[in-house]
C-alpha cells in the first residue's frame, strides 16, 4: 500500500513540475484510490508529502479511478520492461513497447485512447 501511494504521489509531483494540469490517475490499488476520498487512511509517515500532493491537485483538473489489475495492460507492459532494465525510466509519451502492438492508440484529437 505504501508503494502504491508513493507512486501516485511521485506521479502527481512530476506532473505538477512539468506544468501538466489535466491528470487522470488510474490505479489498480483500491486502497490508494480510496485514500483520495479519505485522508485518514494515509500513514503518518507519508502525511506531509500527501498533503502537498493534494495541494497540487487543487491546481489541476484531477481525476482518480480504480482499474482492476487484470485490465491494466499498460502497467503490465511497463513492469515487463522494468524486469529487463536497471534504473529509473520516464516517458513523456507512451513508449514503443506499449504502442506496438497498440495497447495505447491516439484518438482523432491525438490523445491517448487505451485499448484492452
PDB file of N, CA and C in Angstrom, residues 29-38:
ATOM      1  N   UNK A  29      -4.631  -0.229  -7.194  1.00  0.00           N
ATOM      2  CA  UNK A  29      -4.716  -0.366  -5.739  1.00  0.00           C
ATOM      3  C   UNK A  29      -5.976   0.342  -5.249  1.00  0.00           C
ATOM      4  N   UNK A  30      -6.939  -0.441  -4.804  1.00  0.00           N
ATOM      5  CA  UNK A  30      -8.190   0.125  -4.303  1.00  0.00           C
ATOM      6  C   UNK A  30      -7.915   1.050  -3.119  1.00  0.00           C
ATOM      7  N   UNK A  31      -6.985   0.664  -2.250  1.00  0.00           N
ATOM      8  CA  UNK A  31      -6.668   1.480  -1.077  1.00  0.00           C
ATOM      9  C   UNK A  31      -6.086   2.836  -1.477  1.00  0.00           C
ATOM     10  N   UNK A  32      -5.230   2.848  -2.473  1.00  0.00           N
ATOM     11  CA  UNK A  32      -4.658   4.120  -2.930  1.00  0.00           C
ATOM     12  C   UNK A  32      -5.751   5.030  -3.475  1.00  0.00           C
ATOM     13  N   UNK A  33      -6.675   4.482  -4.248  1.00  0.00           N
ATOM     14  CA  UNK A  33      -7.777   5.276  -4.800  1.00  0.00           C
ATOM     15  C   UNK A  33      -8.657   5.805  -3.672  1.00  0.00           C
ATOM     16  N   UNK A  34      -8.972   4.957  -2.698  1.00  0.00           N
ATOM     17  CA  UNK A  34      -9.815   5.369  -1.574  1.00  0.00           C
ATOM     18  C   UNK A  34      -9.143   6.446  -0.731  1.00  0.00           C
ATOM     19  N   UNK A  35      -7.823   6.457  -0.709  1.00  0.00           N
ATOM     20  CA  UNK A  35      -7.090   7.455   0.080  1.00  0.00           C
ATOM     21  C   UNK A  35      -7.380   8.874  -0.390  1.00  0.00           C
ATOM     22  N   UNK A  36      -7.721   9.034  -1.662  1.00  0.00           N
ATOM     23  CA  UNK A  36      -8.070  10.359  -2.165  1.00  0.00           C
ATOM     24  C   UNK A  36      -9.422  10.812  -1.624  1.00  0.00           C
ATOM     25  N   UNK A  37     -10.239   9.866  -1.191  1.00  0.00           N
ATOM     26  CA  UNK A  37     -11.550  10.188  -0.628  1.00  0.00           C
ATOM     27  C   UNK A  37     -11.509  10.300   0.889  1.00  0.00           C
ATOM     28  N   UNK A  38     -10.555   9.602   1.523  1.00  0.00           N
ATOM     29  CA  UNK A  38     -10.458   9.576   2.983  1.00  0.00           C
ATOM     30  C   UNK A  38      -8.997   9.691   3.395  1.00  0.00           C
TER      31      UNK A  38
END
